[in-house]
PDB file of C-alpha atoms in Angstrom:
ATOM      1  CA  MET A   1      78.909 103.482  91.843  1.00 52.00           C
ATOM      2  CA  ASN A   2      76.993 105.749  94.249  1.00 56.00           C
ATOM      3  CA  ASN A   3      78.357 103.840  97.223  1.00 51.00           C
ATOM      4  CA  LYS A   4      81.914 104.389  96.015  1.00 49.00           C
ATOM      5  CA  LEU A   5      81.348 108.105  95.532  1.00 51.00           C
ATOM      6  CA  ASN A   6      79.705 108.421  98.939  1.00 52.00           C
ATOM      7  CA  LEU A   7      82.633 106.612 100.524  1.00 44.00           C
ATOM      8  CA  LEU A   8      85.038 108.962  98.767  1.00 51.00           C
ATOM      9  CA  LYS A   9      83.199 112.074  99.939  1.00 46.00           C
ATOM     10  CA  THR A  10      82.688 110.833 103.482  1.00 41.00           C
ATOM     11  CA  SER A  11      86.315 109.774 103.820  1.00 43.00           C
ATOM     12  CA  ILE A  12      87.647 113.162 102.744  1.00 47.00           C
ATOM     13  CA  VAL A  13      85.321 115.053 105.072  1.00 41.00           C
ATOM     14  CA  SER A  14      86.162 112.741 107.971  1.00 36.00           C
ATOM     15  CA  LEU A  15      89.892 113.013 107.397  1.00 42.00           C
ATOM     16  CA  GLY A  16      89.729 116.802 107.238  1.00 40.00           C
ATOM     17  CA  ILE A  17      87.742 117.066 110.473  1.00 34.00           C
ATOM     18  CA  LEU A  18      89.861 114.559 112.373  1.00 39.00           C
ATOM     19  CA  ALA A  19      93.173 116.025 111.272  1.00 46.00           C
ATOM     20  CA  THR A  20      92.028 119.478 112.389  1.00 40.00           C
ATOM     21  CA  ALA A  21      90.706 118.209 115.683  1.00 37.00           C
ATOM     22  CA  PHE A  22      93.911 116.388 116.570  1.00 40.00           C
ATOM     23  CA  ALA A  23      96.270 119.037 115.236  1.00 42.00           C
ATOM     24  CA  SER A  24      94.689 122.087 116.874  1.00 43.00           C
ATOM     25  CA  PRO A  25      95.733 123.057 120.393  1.00 41.00           C
ATOM     26  CA  SER A  26      92.855 122.807 122.841  1.00 39.00           C
ATOM     27  CA  GLY A  27      90.556 125.794 122.532  1.00 36.00           C
ATOM     28  CA  VAL A  28      92.647 127.444 119.820  1.00 36.00           C
ATOM     29  CA  PRO A  29      91.084 127.086 116.356  1.00 39.00           C
ATOM     30  CA  ASN A  30      93.567 127.082 113.517  1.00 45.00           C
ATOM     31  CA  ALA A  31      93.047 128.835 110.175  1.00 44.00           C
ATOM     32  CA  ALA A  32      91.860 125.669 108.466  1.00 42.00           C
ATOM     33  CA  ALA A  33      89.351 124.912 111.203  1.00 44.00           C
ATOM     34  CA  ALA A  34      87.898 128.428 110.990  1.00 44.00           C
ATOM     35  CA  SER A  35      87.347 128.138 107.252  1.00 55.00           C
ATOM     36  CA  ASP A  36      84.514 126.452 105.416  1.00 79.00           C
ATOM     37  CA  THR A  37      87.057 125.118 102.931  1.00 82.00           C
ATOM     38  CA  ILE A  38      88.544 121.664 103.428  1.00 83.00           C
ATOM     39  CA  SER A  39      92.184 122.006 102.367  1.00 86.00           C
ATOM     40  CA  PHE A  40      93.458 118.616 101.287  1.00 85.00           C
ATOM     41  CA  GLY A  41      97.054 117.799 100.402  1.00 86.00           C
ATOM     42  CA  VAL A  42      97.825 115.366  97.573  1.00 85.00           C
ATOM     43  CA  LEU A  43     100.863 114.137  95.644  1.00 81.00           C
ATOM     44  CA  PRO A  44     101.169 113.461  91.874  1.00 78.00           C
ATOM     45  CA  VAL A  45     100.550 109.726  92.256  1.00 76.00           C
ATOM     46  CA  ILE A  46      97.933 107.463  90.717  1.00 74.00           C
ATOM     47  CA  GLN A  47      96.243 106.776  94.071  1.00 72.00           C
ATOM     48  CA  ALA A  48      95.089 110.405  94.205  1.00 78.00           C
ATOM     49  CA  LEU A  49      93.261 110.164  90.861  1.00 79.00           C
ATOM     50  CA  PRO A  50      89.767 109.567  92.385  1.00 80.00           C
ATOM     51  CA  LEU A  51      90.090 112.819  94.325  1.00 82.00           C
ATOM     52  CA  PHE A  52      90.847 114.823  91.183  1.00 85.00           C
ATOM     53  CA  VAL A  53      88.003 113.142  89.302  1.00 86.00           C
ATOM     54  CA  ALA A  54      85.560 113.933  92.100  1.00 85.00           C
ATOM     55  CA  TYR A  55      86.762 117.534  92.159  1.00 86.00           C
ATOM     56  CA  GLU A  56      86.635 118.055  88.386  1.00 88.00           C
ATOM     57  CA  LYS A  57      83.177 116.497  88.070  1.00 87.00           C
ATOM     58  CA  GLY A  58      81.786 118.566  90.926  1.00 87.00           C
ATOM     59  CA  TYR A  59      80.906 115.662  93.231  1.00 86.00           C
ATOM     60  CA  PHE A  60      82.059 117.588  96.288  1.00 84.00           C
ATOM     61  CA  SER A  61      80.146 120.771  95.458  1.00 86.00           C
ATOM     62  CA  ASP A  62      77.077 118.665  94.689  1.00 86.00           C
ATOM     63  CA  GLU A  63      77.139 117.642  98.335  1.00 82.00           C
ATOM     64  CA  GLY A  64      77.686 121.184  99.573  1.00 85.00           C
ATOM     65  CA  LEU A  65      81.381 120.639 100.239  1.00 83.00           C
ATOM     66  CA  ASN A  66      84.022 123.220  99.446  1.00 88.00           C
ATOM     67  CA  VAL A  67      87.131 121.075  98.922  1.00 86.00           C
ATOM     68  CA  GLU A  68      90.466 122.536  97.889  1.00 89.00           C
ATOM     69  CA  LEU A  69      93.003 120.047  96.546  1.00 90.00           C
ATOM     70  CA  ILE A  70      96.543 121.288  97.090  1.00 89.00           C
ATOM     71  CA  THR A  71      99.156 119.460  95.017  1.00 88.00           C
ATOM     72  CA  PHE A  72     102.575 119.173  96.609  1.00 86.00           C
ATOM     73  CA  LYS A  73     105.734 118.229  94.739  1.00 82.00           C
ATOM     74  CA  SER A  74     107.133 116.116  97.555  1.00 79.00           C
ATOM     75  CA  GLY A  75     106.055 114.286 100.671  1.00 76.00           C
ATOM     76  CA  LEU A  76     108.277 116.656 102.658  1.00 75.00           C
ATOM     77  CA  GLU A  77     106.246 119.666 101.509  1.00 82.00           C
ATOM     78  CA  LYS A  78     102.969 117.878 102.206  1.00 80.00           C
ATOM     79  CA  ASP A  79     104.036 116.839 105.696  1.00 78.00           C
ATOM     80  CA  ALA A  80     105.331 120.336 106.475  1.00 80.00           C
ATOM     81  CA  ALA A  81     101.929 121.767 105.551  1.00 83.00           C
ATOM     82  CA  MET A  82     100.249 119.335 107.928  1.00 80.00           C
ATOM     83  CA  ALA A  83     102.717 120.163 110.700  1.00 77.00           C
ATOM     84  CA  ALA A  84     102.058 123.890 110.145  1.00 80.00           C
ATOM     85  CA  ARG A  85      98.290 123.182 110.210  1.00 81.00           C
ATOM     86  CA  SER A  86      97.793 124.871 106.850  1.00 83.00           C
ATOM     87  CA  THR A  87      95.990 121.783 105.541  1.00 84.00           C
ATOM     88  CA  GLN A  88      93.266 119.786 107.258  1.00 81.00           C
ATOM     89  CA  GLY A  89      94.046 116.443 105.732  1.00 81.00           C
ATOM     90  CA  TYR A  90      96.116 114.601 103.182  1.00 81.00           C
ATOM     91  CA  PHE A  91      96.103 111.569 100.951  1.00 78.00           C
ATOM     92  CA  GLY A  92      99.215 109.467 101.313  1.00 71.00           C
ATOM     93  CA  ASP A  93     100.650 106.209 102.531  1.00 67.00           C
ATOM     94  CA  MET A  94      99.934 104.873 105.995  1.00 66.00           C
ATOM     95  CA  LEU A  95     103.466 105.506 107.184  1.00 65.00           C
ATOM     96  CA  THR A  96     103.047 109.286 106.908  1.00 68.00           C
ATOM     97  CA  SER A  97     100.476 109.310 109.694  1.00 69.00           C
ATOM     98  CA  LEU A  98     102.877 107.422 111.963  1.00 67.00           C
ATOM     99  CA  ILE A  99     105.711 109.823 111.151  1.00 69.00           C
ATOM    100  CA  LEU A 100     103.517 112.843 111.906  1.00 72.00           C
ATOM    101  CA  ASP A 101     102.437 111.341 115.224  1.00 69.00           C
ATOM    102  CA  ALA A 102     105.973 110.356 116.162  1.00 67.00           C
ATOM    103  CA  ASN A 103     107.172 113.884 115.388  1.00 68.00           C
ATOM    104  CA  GLN A 104     104.534 115.593 117.540  1.00 70.00           C
ATOM    105  CA  THR A 105     101.960 116.382 114.837  1.00 71.00           C
ATOM    106  CA  PRO A 106      98.979 114.258 115.931  1.00 70.00           C
ATOM    107  CA  SER A 107      96.816 112.794 113.167  1.00 70.00           C
ATOM    108  CA  ARG A 108      94.688 109.756 112.501  1.00 70.00           C
ATOM    109  CA  MET A 109      94.219 107.391 109.577  1.00 69.00           C
ATOM    110  CA  VAL A 110      90.475 107.155 109.019  1.00 63.00           C
ATOM    111  CA  ALA A 111      90.050 105.437 105.653  1.00 65.00           C
ATOM    112  CA  THR A 112      91.798 103.850 102.700  1.00 61.00           C
ATOM    113  CA  LEU A 113      90.453 104.801  99.301  1.00 55.00           C
ATOM    114  CA  TYR A 114      92.702 102.974  96.868  1.00 49.00           C
ATOM    115  CA  ASN A 115      93.967  99.451  97.337  1.00 55.00           C
ATOM    116  CA  THR A 116      96.542  97.731  95.193  1.00 57.00           C
ATOM    117  CA  THR A 117      97.373  94.119  94.554  1.00 62.00           C
ATOM    118  CA  GLY A 118     100.758  92.454  94.342  1.00 67.00           C
ATOM    119  CA  ASP A 119     100.733  92.277  90.551  1.00 75.00           C
ATOM    120  CA  GLN A 120     100.279  96.030  90.068  1.00 79.00           C
ATOM    121  CA  ARG A 121     103.302  98.226  89.453  1.00 84.00           C
ATOM    122  CA  MET A 122     103.218 101.265  91.708  1.00 84.00           C
ATOM    123  CA  PHE A 123     106.913 102.265  91.828  1.00 90.00           C
ATOM    124  CA  ALA A 124     109.854 101.652  89.534  1.00 94.00           C
ATOM    125  CA  ILE A 125     113.524 102.423  89.096  1.00 97.00           C
ATOM    126  CA  LEU A 126     114.186 103.600  85.546  1.00 97.00           C
ATOM    127  CA  ALA A 127     117.227 104.274  83.379  1.00 98.00           C
ATOM    128  CA  ALA A 128     117.436 107.416  81.266  1.00 97.00           C
ATOM    129  CA  PRO A 129     116.574 107.193  77.535  1.00 96.00           C
ATOM    130  CA  GLY A 130     119.430 106.142  75.316  1.00 93.00           C
ATOM    131  CA  THR A 131     121.297 104.256  78.031  1.00 90.00           C
ATOM    132  CA  GLY A 132     119.953 100.826  77.125  1.00 83.00           C
ATOM    133  CA  LYS A 133     119.083  98.628  80.062  1.00 85.00           C
ATOM    134  CA  PRO A 134     121.873  98.607  82.601  1.00 93.00           C
ATOM    135  CA  SER A 135     121.745  96.151  85.460  1.00 95.00           C
ATOM    136  CA  LEU A 136     120.228  97.412  88.693  1.00 96.00           C
ATOM    137  CA  ALA A 137     123.636  97.259  90.385  1.00 96.00           C
ATOM    138  CA  GLU A 138     125.232  99.321  87.594  1.00 97.00           C
ATOM    139  CA  LEU A 139     122.468 101.920  87.683  1.00 97.00           C
ATOM    140  CA  ALA A 140     122.576 102.166  91.485  1.00 97.00           C
ATOM    141  CA  GLU A 141     126.304 102.891  91.366  1.00 97.00           C
ATOM    142  CA  ALA A 142     125.928 105.390  88.509  1.00 97.00           C
ATOM    143  CA  GLY A 143     123.209 107.304  90.361  1.00 97.00           C
ATOM    144  CA  ILE A 144     119.478 107.139  91.001  1.00 98.00           C
ATOM    145  CA  ALA A 145     117.464 110.320  91.641  1.00 97.00           C
ATOM    146  CA  GLY A 146     115.208 110.002  94.651  1.00 94.00           C
ATOM    147  CA  SER A 147     114.441 111.335  98.089  1.00 88.00           C
ATOM    148  CA  SER A 148     116.592 110.368 101.050  1.00 86.00           C
ATOM    149  CA  ASN A 149     115.189 109.518 104.472  1.00 76.00           C
ATOM    150  CA  THR A 150     111.754 108.766 103.019  1.00 77.00           C
ATOM    151  CA  VAL A 151     109.738 105.744 101.970  1.00 77.00           C
ATOM    152  CA  ILE A 152     111.238 106.275  98.492  1.00 85.00           C
ATOM    153  CA  GLU A 153     114.721 105.537  99.830  1.00 87.00           C
ATOM    154  CA  TYR A 154     113.265 102.640 101.815  1.00 83.00           C
ATOM    155  CA  LEU A 155     111.682 101.214  98.656  1.00 86.00           C
ATOM    156  CA  THR A 156     114.837 101.719  96.583  1.00 92.00           C
ATOM    157  CA  ARG A 157     117.006  99.916  99.107  1.00 91.00           C
ATOM    158  CA  LYS A 158     114.475  97.081  99.390  1.00 88.00           C
ATOM    159  CA  LEU A 159     114.530  96.636  95.612  1.00 92.00           C
ATOM    160  CA  LEU A 160     118.323  96.535  95.693  1.00 94.00           C
ATOM    161  CA  GLN A 161     118.269  93.951  98.473  1.00 91.00           C
ATOM    162  CA  ALA A 162     115.845  91.828  96.460  1.00 89.00           C
ATOM    163  CA  GLU A 163     117.471  92.084  93.027  1.00 92.00           C
ATOM    164  CA  ALA A 164     121.043  93.303  93.514  1.00 93.00           C
ATOM    165  CA  PRO A 165     122.316  92.315  96.963  1.00 92.00           C
ATOM    166  CA  GLY A 166     125.507  94.083  97.889  1.00 90.00           C
ATOM    167  CA  ALA A 167     125.058  96.854  95.314  1.00 93.00           C
ATOM    168  CA  LYS A 168     126.167 100.344  96.342  1.00 94.00           C
ATOM    169  CA  LEU A 169     123.474 103.008  96.113  1.00 95.00           C
ATOM    170  CA  ASN A 170     124.422 106.472  94.857  1.00 97.00           C
ATOM    171  CA  LEU A 171     121.199 108.304  95.727  1.00 96.00           C
ATOM    172  CA  ILE A 172     121.002 111.650  93.942  1.00 97.00           C
ATOM    173  CA  GLU A 173     118.898 113.987  96.065  1.00 95.00           C
ATOM    174  CA  ALA A 174     115.698 115.108  94.311  1.00 93.00           C
ATOM    175  CA  LYS A 175     112.910 115.649  96.829  1.00 87.00           C
ATOM    176  CA  SER A 176     110.447 116.964  94.253  1.00 88.00           C
ATOM    177  CA  ILE A 177     108.724 114.069  92.493  1.00 87.00           C
ATOM    178  CA  PRO A 178     107.889 115.975  89.246  1.00 87.00           C
ATOM    179  CA  SER A 179     111.449 117.332  88.984  1.00 92.00           C
ATOM    180  CA  ARG A 180     112.803 113.799  88.551  1.00 95.00           C
ATOM    181  CA  VAL A 181     110.939 113.483  85.245  1.00 95.00           C
ATOM    182  CA  PRO A 182     112.896 116.117  83.243  1.00 95.00           C
ATOM    183  CA  MET A 183     116.095 115.149  85.071  1.00 96.00           C
ATOM    184  CA  LEU A 184     115.677 111.578  83.839  1.00 97.00           C
ATOM    185  CA  LEU A 185     114.406 112.325  80.329  1.00 96.00           C
ATOM    186  CA  SER A 186     117.178 114.855  79.659  1.00 96.00           C
ATOM    187  CA  GLY A 187     119.859 112.472  80.891  1.00 96.00           C
ATOM    188  CA  ARG A 188     120.947 114.746  83.745  1.00 97.00           C
ATOM    189  CA  VAL A 189     120.730 111.696  85.989  1.00 97.00           C
ATOM    190  CA  PRO A 190     121.440 108.085  84.985  1.00 97.00           C
ATOM    191  CA  GLY A 191     118.313 106.816  86.728  1.00 97.00           C
ATOM    192  CA  ALA A 192     115.363 107.755  88.916  1.00 97.00           C
ATOM    193  CA  VAL A 193     112.746 106.162  91.126  1.00 96.00           C
ATOM    194  CA  LEU A 194     109.187 107.277  90.352  1.00 94.00           C
ATOM    195  CA  PRO A 195     105.595 106.368  91.208  1.00 88.00           C
ATOM    196  CA  GLU A 196     102.811 105.623  88.774  1.00 85.00           C
ATOM    197  CA  PRO A 197     101.501 107.238  86.599  1.00 86.00           C
ATOM    198  CA  LEU A 198     104.854 108.969  86.060  1.00 91.00           C
ATOM    199  CA  VAL A 199     106.537 105.596  85.471  1.00 94.00           C
ATOM    200  CA  THR A 200     104.287 104.918  82.473  1.00 93.00           C
ATOM    201  CA  PHE A 201     104.744 108.483  81.209  1.00 93.00           C
ATOM    202  CA  VAL A 202     108.559 108.419  81.168  1.00 96.00           C
ATOM    203  CA  GLU A 203     108.574 104.864  79.843  1.00 95.00           C
ATOM    204  CA  LYS A 204     106.616 106.076  76.811  1.00 95.00           C
ATOM    205  CA  LYS A 205     109.200 108.852  76.423  1.00 96.00           C
ATOM    206  CA  GLY A 206     112.029 106.344  76.134  1.00 96.00           C
ATOM    207  CA  ALA A 207     113.066 105.589  79.711  1.00 97.00           C
ATOM    208  CA  THR A 208     113.654 101.939  80.577  1.00 96.00           C
ATOM    209  CA  VAL A 209     112.261 100.179  83.634  1.00 96.00           C
ATOM    210  CA  VAL A 210     115.121  98.377  85.371  1.00 96.00           C
ATOM    211  CA  ALA A 211     113.188  97.196  88.433  1.00 95.00           C
ATOM    212  CA  ASP A 212     109.715  97.624  89.890  1.00 93.00           C
ATOM    213  CA  ASP A 213     107.801  96.571  92.986  1.00 88.00           C
ATOM    214  CA  ARG A 214     105.396  94.070  91.410  1.00 85.00           C
ATOM    215  CA  GLY A 215     105.103  90.819  93.322  1.00 79.00           C
ATOM    216  CA  LYS A 216     107.790  91.727  95.846  1.00 77.00           C
ATOM    217  CA  GLY A 217     105.625  92.863  98.754  1.00 71.00           C
ATOM    218  CA  ILE A 218     107.862  95.843  99.474  1.00 70.00           C
ATOM    219  CA  ALA A 219     105.924  98.902  98.245  1.00 58.00           C
ATOM    220  CA  PRO A 220     105.247 101.604 100.849  1.00 49.00           C
ATOM    221  CA  PRO A 221     101.791 100.603 102.042  1.00 44.00           C
ATOM    222  CA  SER A 222      98.636 102.420 100.991  1.00 43.00           C
ATOM    223  CA  VAL A 223      96.612  99.482 102.297  1.00 41.00           C
ATOM    224  CA  PRO A 224      96.420  98.021 105.817  1.00 43.00           C
ATOM    225  CA  ASP A 225      99.463  95.745 105.655  1.00 50.00           C
ATOM    226  CA  ARG A 226     100.810  95.876 109.196  1.00 52.00           C
ATOM    227  CA  ARG A 227     104.012  93.979 108.353  1.00 53.00           C
ATOM    228  CA  LEU A 228     105.057  96.508 105.718  1.00 54.00           C
ATOM    229  CA  VAL A 229     104.120  99.481 107.887  1.00 57.00           C
ATOM    230  CA  MET A 230     106.069  98.002 110.810  1.00 57.00           C
ATOM    231  CA  ASP A 231     109.130  97.317 108.648  1.00 61.00           C
ATOM    232  CA  SER A 232     109.236 100.782 107.092  1.00 59.00           C
ATOM    233  CA  TYR A 233     108.469 102.487 110.434  1.00 59.00           C
ATOM    234  CA  ASN A 234     111.338 100.655 112.136  1.00 64.00           C
ATOM    235  CA  TRP A 235     113.657 101.505 109.217  1.00 62.00           C
ATOM    236  CA  LEU A 236     112.960 105.232 109.619  1.00 61.00           C
ATOM    237  CA  ARG A 237     113.202 105.013 113.409  1.00 63.00           C
ATOM    238  CA  ASN A 238     116.556 103.235 113.277  1.00 67.00           C
ATOM    239  CA  LYS A 239     117.903 105.931 110.940  1.00 62.00           C
ATOM    240  CA  GLY A 240     116.974 108.562 113.548  1.00 63.00           C
ATOM    241  CA  ILE A 241     114.420 110.249 111.285  1.00 55.00           C
ATOM    242  CA  LEU A 242     111.624 109.860 113.820  1.00 55.00           C
ATOM    243  CA  LYS A 243     111.814 111.851 117.034  1.00 53.00           C
ATOM    244  CA  SER A 244     109.696 109.271 118.800  1.00 53.00           C
ATOM    245  CA  GLU A 245     111.436 106.566 120.793  1.00 53.00           C
ATOM    246  CA  LEU A 246     108.320 104.400 120.669  1.00 51.00           C
ATOM    247  CA  THR A 247     108.728 100.895 119.336  1.00 53.00           C
ATOM    248  CA  TRP A 248     106.088  99.353 117.077  1.00 46.00           C
ATOM    249  CA  PRO A 249     104.238  97.586 119.980  1.00 51.00           C
ATOM    250  CA  GLU A 250     104.319 100.827 121.971  1.00 54.00           C
ATOM    251  CA  MET A 251     102.797 102.705 119.018  1.00 48.00           C
ATOM    252  CA  VAL A 252      99.904 100.244 119.093  1.00 49.00           C
ATOM    253  CA  GLN A 253      99.595 100.516 122.875  1.00 50.00           C
ATOM    254  CA  GLU A 254      99.491 104.313 122.700  1.00 50.00           C
ATOM    255  CA  GLY A 255      96.568 104.115 120.284  1.00 49.00           C
ATOM    256  CA  LEU A 256      98.481 105.480 117.306  1.00 47.00           C
ATOM    257  CA  LEU A 257      97.400 102.348 115.469  1.00 46.00           C
ATOM    258  CA  ASP A 258      94.044 100.641 115.794  1.00 43.00           C
TER     259      ASP A 258
END
């Protein structure tokens, strides 16, 4: 137990220091670096739960650490804060670090704190309450709330390829993760793609899971799965979302991946 807590604390401190060091121009300290507070960006996903537990139970302050957890509603907001150097670190999937590097916001992955297995549901596409259980192809055509040009769109399209090949995706733009919950539960959108624990929450409120990522090997990686990172990185690069022209092997050669 103590080893796990120490790993959690050390990882957060290391990530904050490294992100600041790489993001700050040489000789010019940014606001985060000049502060004793470690500002740490998180999303409302189950992987971030250990950070909130450590914060609420005072594990950080017990070690003399002043950690501020900043909850963002979307990955776009979180990444913008990193690019603006208003946060020193973040908890997210591995792909985010590559995107930041490719778009001229240097960062480094220094630790993974939460690993999943293939039989765990981490993301799901759900139908609104009262709509029964439409097929994935029907729901995709009717409309699924999600975030375009992100790993969420990548995941949604991978699920469609796996379970409804040839289906047309009507992606309803909803960058904010929490905003998709009332949109779905009120029936303002036919469907939505959400992460855990929000999947379980809306399911208990009457939403129906139409497809999830269990056993498919397609979830945006939060663990060191190089094949998945490479696939999702290339998908974003081919869509022109990344400014970098580096291929996957060149990313490795440049030291952006260890």
